[in-house]
């Protein structure tokens, strides 16, 4: 039998549950998950292999109207993933309201098969699910509709079967033992960023970037140093907290996750650096991997 391989783009609004779905499909924690919107900033690739298939998933930032350069770069990742996709999974929260917006227009124009994934059905009635399925069939005439709960892993198995059926005949794009196109530094930075999203309020997480400045594997321990970038001195004080209490918390929780991820002991050191208005400066966005 011929080998099949292709790119599957996961898109949707912030908080639709795309990252939870991605992790469920790949079977590994690839994308960070927090209750706050716009947690995913990059296009994160997760690769699933079996004997006859290679599925290259990409989890993209939630679709929004961009207000500054960082968000414009995030939306470019979404656009790029739509162009590459052999299959598009459009994830929507069952209670989400959709007007005629940009993303629906793009989905109407694409020649790739589009599957609608109505997520979080564990929080709704059967009647609501039926109505939502009809709504999407009418609005987009998709190739398929799935009612799922990514969090409970309900209905996810059928999505993989659907994708395999739709993939083009193609040799694998990546080595069979590869899980992602990102390196360890990227995932470590994401784990630190996840803790910032979970531990701080309001604007702080959105004004923050994490850069891993040093990653050294030694026989018994991995030594990691990182910088938490913020835009103002007042934010720096909040990140550090009284007598360093908050940054210590971030470091402790992140270190536990990193140790689990790499399966070994970690020494993690975090510093805070102020770069005024970094989210609107192209040179910094490029440095942080948001611009080609």
Coordinates of C-alpha atoms in Angstrom, one line a residue:
X1 CA 0.0 0.0 0.0
X2 CA 1.2 3.5 -0.8
X3 CA 2.4 5.7 2.0
X4 CA 0.3 8.8 2.8
X5 CA 1.6 12.0 4.4
X6 CA 0.3 15.6 4.7
X7 CA -0.2 18.8 6.7
X8 CA -3.2 19.3 8.9
X9 CA -3.9 22.8 10.1
X10 CA -5.9 23.4 13.4
X11 CA -7.5 26.8 13.5
X12 CA -10.2 28.6 15.5
X13 CA -10.8 31.5 17.8
X14 CA -8.9 31.9 21.1
X15 CA -10.2 29.6 23.8
X16 CA -11.9 27.2 21.4
X17 CA -9.7 24.4 22.8
X18 CA -7.3 24.0 19.8
X19 CA -4.2 23.3 21.9
X20 CA -6.0 20.7 24.1
X21 CA -7.1 19.0 20.8
X22 CA -3.6 19.2 19.4
X23 CA -2.1 17.5 22.5
X24 CA -4.9 14.9 22.4
X25 CA -4.3 14.0 18.7
X26 CA -0.5 13.9 19.1
X27 CA -0.5 12.1 22.4
X28 CA 2.1 14.5 23.8
X29 CA 2.0 17.9 25.5
X30 CA 3.1 20.1 22.5
X31 CA 1.1 23.2 23.1
X32 CA 0.8 25.1 26.3
X33 CA -2.8 25.3 27.7
X34 CA -4.1 28.0 30.1
X35 CA -7.6 29.4 30.7
X36 CA -6.5 32.8 29.2
X37 CA -7.0 33.6 25.5
X38 CA -4.2 33.9 23.0
X39 CA -1.8 31.6 24.8
X40 CA -0.5 30.1 21.6
X41 CA 1.7 32.6 19.7
X42 CA 3.7 30.4 17.3
X43 CA 2.7 27.8 14.8
X44 CA 3.6 24.6 16.7
X45 CA 4.0 21.4 14.8
X46 CA 3.3 17.9 16.1
X47 CA 3.9 14.8 14.1
X48 CA 2.0 11.5 14.3
X49 CA 3.4 8.4 12.5
X50 CA 2.1 4.9 11.9
X51 CA 3.3 2.3 9.3
X52 CA 1.4 3.9 6.4
X53 CA 0.8 7.5 7.4
X54 CA 2.5 10.6 8.6
X55 CA 0.2 13.4 9.9
X56 CA 1.9 16.8 10.4
X57 CA -0.4 18.8 12.7
X58 CA 0.1 22.5 13.2
X59 CA -1.6 24.4 16.1
X60 CA -1.8 28.1 15.2
X61 CA -2.6 31.1 17.3
X62 CA -6.3 31.9 17.9
X63 CA -7.8 34.0 15.1
X64 CA -8.2 37.6 16.2
X65 CA -8.1 41.1 14.6
X66 CA -4.5 42.2 15.3
X67 CA -3.9 45.4 17.3
X68 CA -0.1 45.5 17.2
X69 CA 2.9 43.9 15.4
X70 CA 3.2 40.8 17.6
X71 CA -0.5 40.0 16.8
X72 CA 0.1 40.6 13.1
X73 CA 2.9 38.1 13.1
X74 CA 0.7 35.6 14.9
X75 CA -2.0 36.0 12.2
X76 CA 0.6 35.5 9.5
X77 CA 1.3 32.0 11.1
X78 CA -2.5 31.2 10.7
X79 CA -2.4 32.4 7.1
X80 CA 0.7 30.3 6.3
X81 CA -0.8 27.2 7.8
X82 CA -4.0 27.6 5.7
X83 CA -1.9 27.7 2.5
X84 CA 0.1 24.6 3.4
X85 CA -2.8 22.5 4.6
X86 CA -4.0 19.2 3.0
X87 CA -6.8 19.1 5.6
X88 CA -8.1 21.9 7.8
X89 CA -9.6 21.3 11.2
X90 CA -11.7 24.3 12.3
X91 CA -12.3 24.1 16.1
X92 CA -15.2 26.0 17.5
X93 CA -16.6 26.1 21.1
X94 CA -20.2 25.0 21.1
X95 CA -21.2 28.2 22.8
X96 CA -19.2 30.5 20.5
X97 CA -20.9 33.2 18.4
X98 CA -19.7 33.5 14.9
X99 CA -20.5 36.4 12.6
X100 CA -19.3 36.7 9.0
X101 CA -15.7 37.2 9.7
X102 CA -12.4 36.8 8.0
X103 CA -11.7 33.2 8.9
X104 CA -15.1 32.0 7.6
X105 CA -14.4 33.7 4.3
X106 CA -11.0 32.1 4.1
X107 CA -12.5 28.7 4.8
X108 CA -15.1 29.1 2.0
X109 CA -12.3 29.9 -0.5
X110 CA -9.9 27.1 0.4
X111 CA -9.7 24.0 -1.9
X112 CA -8.6 21.8 1.0
X113 CA -11.2 19.7 2.8
X114 CA -12.5 21.4 6.0
X115 CA -13.8 19.5 9.0
X116 CA -15.7 21.4 11.7
X117 CA -14.9 20.3 15.2
X118 CA -17.6 21.4 17.6
X119 CA -15.8 21.3 20.9
X120 CA -16.8 21.3 24.6
X121 CA -20.0 19.3 24.0
X122 CA -19.7 18.0 27.6
X123 CA -21.0 21.4 28.6
X124 CA -24.1 21.3 26.5
X125 CA -27.4 19.4 25.8
X126 CA -27.9 17.0 22.9
X127 CA -30.4 19.5 21.4
X128 CA -27.7 22.2 21.4
X129 CA -25.3 19.9 19.6
X130 CA -27.8 19.0 16.9
X131 CA -28.6 22.7 16.3
X132 CA -25.0 23.6 16.1
X133 CA -24.2 20.8 13.6
X134 CA -27.1 22.1 11.4
X135 CA -25.8 25.7 11.8
X136 CA -22.3 24.8 10.5
X137 CA -23.6 22.6 7.7
X138 CA -25.6 25.5 6.5
X139 CA -23.0 28.2 7.0
X140 CA -19.9 26.4 5.6
X141 CA -21.0 23.2 3.9
X142 CA -17.9 21.5 5.4
X143 CA -16.5 18.1 4.3
X144 CA -17.3 16.7 7.8
X145 CA -18.6 17.7 11.2
X146 CA -17.4 16.2 14.5
X147 CA -18.9 16.8 17.9
X148 CA -16.1 16.4 20.5
X149 CA -14.8 17.1 23.9
X150 CA -11.0 17.5 23.5
X151 CA -10.6 17.8 27.2
X152 CA -12.2 14.4 27.9
X153 CA -10.7 12.9 24.7
X154 CA -14.3 12.2 23.5
X155 CA -14.8 11.8 19.7
X156 CA -11.1 12.4 18.9
X157 CA -10.4 8.9 17.6
X158 CA -12.8 9.4 14.6
X159 CA -10.9 12.6 13.6
X160 CA -7.7 10.6 13.1
X161 CA -9.5 8.1 10.9
X162 CA -11.0 10.9 8.8
X163 CA -7.6 12.6 8.4
X164 CA -5.9 9.4 7.3
X165 CA -8.6 8.9 4.6
X166 CA -8.0 12.5 3.3
X167 CA -4.2 12.5 3.2
X168 CA -2.5 12.5 -0.2
X169 CA -0.1 9.7 -1.2
X170 CA 3.3 11.1 -0.3
X171 CA 6.6 10.0 1.3
X172 CA 7.1 11.1 4.9
X173 CA 8.1 14.8 5.3
X174 CA 10.0 14.1 8.6
X175 CA 12.0 11.3 10.1
X176 CA 9.7 8.7 11.7
X177 CA 11.1 9.3 15.2
X178 CA 10.6 13.1 15.1
X179 CA 7.7 14.6 17.1
X180 CA 8.0 18.2 16.2
X181 CA 10.1 20.8 14.3
X182 CA 10.9 22.8 17.5
X183 CA 13.9 22.4 19.7
X184 CA 14.1 21.9 23.5
X185 CA 14.8 25.6 24.1
X186 CA 11.5 26.4 22.5
X187 CA 9.5 24.0 24.7
X188 CA 11.3 25.1 27.8
X189 CA 10.5 28.7 27.1
X190 CA 6.9 27.8 26.5
X191 CA 6.7 25.9 29.8
X192 CA 8.0 29.0 31.6
X193 CA 5.5 31.2 29.7
X194 CA 2.6 28.9 30.6
X195 CA 3.4 29.4 34.3
X196 CA 3.4 33.2 33.8
X197 CA -0.1 32.9 32.1
X198 CA -1.3 30.9 35.1
X199 CA 0.2 32.9 37.9
X200 CA -0.3 36.5 36.8
X201 CA -3.3 38.6 36.0
X202 CA -4.4 41.2 33.4
X203 CA -1.9 42.5 31.0
X204 CA 1.3 40.9 32.5
X205 CA 1.2 37.5 30.5
X206 CA 0.6 39.3 27.2
X207 CA 3.5 41.8 27.7
X208 CA 5.9 38.9 28.5
X209 CA 8.2 36.9 26.3
X210 CA 10.6 34.1 27.5
X211 CA 14.1 33.6 26.0
X212 CA 16.3 30.7 26.9
X213 CA 19.8 32.1 27.0
X214 CA 21.7 28.9 28.0
X215 CA 20.9 25.2 27.9
X216 CA 23.6 22.8 29.0
X217 CA 23.2 19.1 29.4
X218 CA 25.6 17.6 32.0
X219 CA 25.8 13.9 33.0
X220 CA 23.5 14.3 36.1
X221 CA 21.7 17.6 35.5
X222 CA 20.6 20.0 32.8
X223 CA 21.4 23.6 33.5
X224 CA 19.1 26.2 32.0
X225 CA 19.1 30.0 32.2
X226 CA 16.3 32.1 30.8
X227 CA 15.2 35.7 30.6
X228 CA 11.6 36.9 31.1
X229 CA 11.2 40.0 28.9
X230 CA 8.7 42.6 30.0
X231 CA 7.8 46.1 28.6
X232 CA 8.0 48.2 31.8
X233 CA 9.8 48.4 35.2
X234 CA 6.5 48.2 37.0
X235 CA 5.9 44.8 35.3
X236 CA 9.4 43.7 36.2
X237 CA 8.5 44.3 39.9
X238 CA 5.3 42.3 39.6
X239 CA 7.1 39.4 37.9
X240 CA 9.7 39.3 40.6
X241 CA 7.2 39.8 43.5
X242 CA 7.9 40.6 47.1
X243 CA 11.4 39.5 48.0
X244 CA 11.5 37.4 44.8
X245 CA 8.5 35.2 45.9
X246 CA 6.7 35.2 42.5
X247 CA 9.6 34.5 40.2
X248 CA 10.6 31.7 42.6
X249 CA 7.1 30.2 42.1
X250 CA 7.4 30.4 38.3
X251 CA 10.8 28.8 38.4
X252 CA 9.7 26.0 40.7
X253 CA 6.6 25.0 38.7
X254 CA 8.3 25.4 35.4
X255 CA 11.3 23.2 36.6
X256 CA 8.9 20.4 37.6
X257 CA 7.3 20.4 34.1
X258 CA 10.7 20.5 32.4
X259 CA 12.1 17.6 34.5
X260 CA 9.0 15.6 33.5
X261 CA 9.4 16.5 29.8
X262 CA 13.1 15.7 29.5
X263 CA 13.1 12.9 32.1
X264 CA 16.0 14.2 34.2
X265 CA 17.1 16.7 36.9
X266 CA 17.1 20.4 36.0
X267 CA 18.6 23.5 37.5
X268 CA 16.6 26.5 36.2
X269 CA 17.7 30.2 36.7
X270 CA 15.4 33.0 35.6
X271 CA 16.1 36.7 35.2
X272 CA 13.8 39.6 34.3
X273 CA 14.8 42.1 31.6
X274 CA 12.9 45.3 30.4
X275 CA 12.6 46.0 26.7
X276 CA 10.2 48.9 26.2
X277 CA 7.4 48.2 23.8
X278 CA 9.0 45.0 22.4
X279 CA 5.7 43.7 21.0
X280 CA 5.6 46.5 18.4
X281 CA 9.3 46.4 17.4
X282 CA 10.0 44.3 14.3
X283 CA 13.7 43.7 15.2
X284 CA 12.7 42.1 18.6
X285 CA 9.9 40.1 17.0
X286 CA 12.4 38.7 14.6
X287 CA 14.8 37.9 17.3
X288 CA 12.1 36.1 19.3
X289 CA 11.0 34.0 16.2
X290 CA 7.8 35.8 15.2
X291 CA 9.1 37.1 11.9
X292 CA 10.9 35.2 9.1

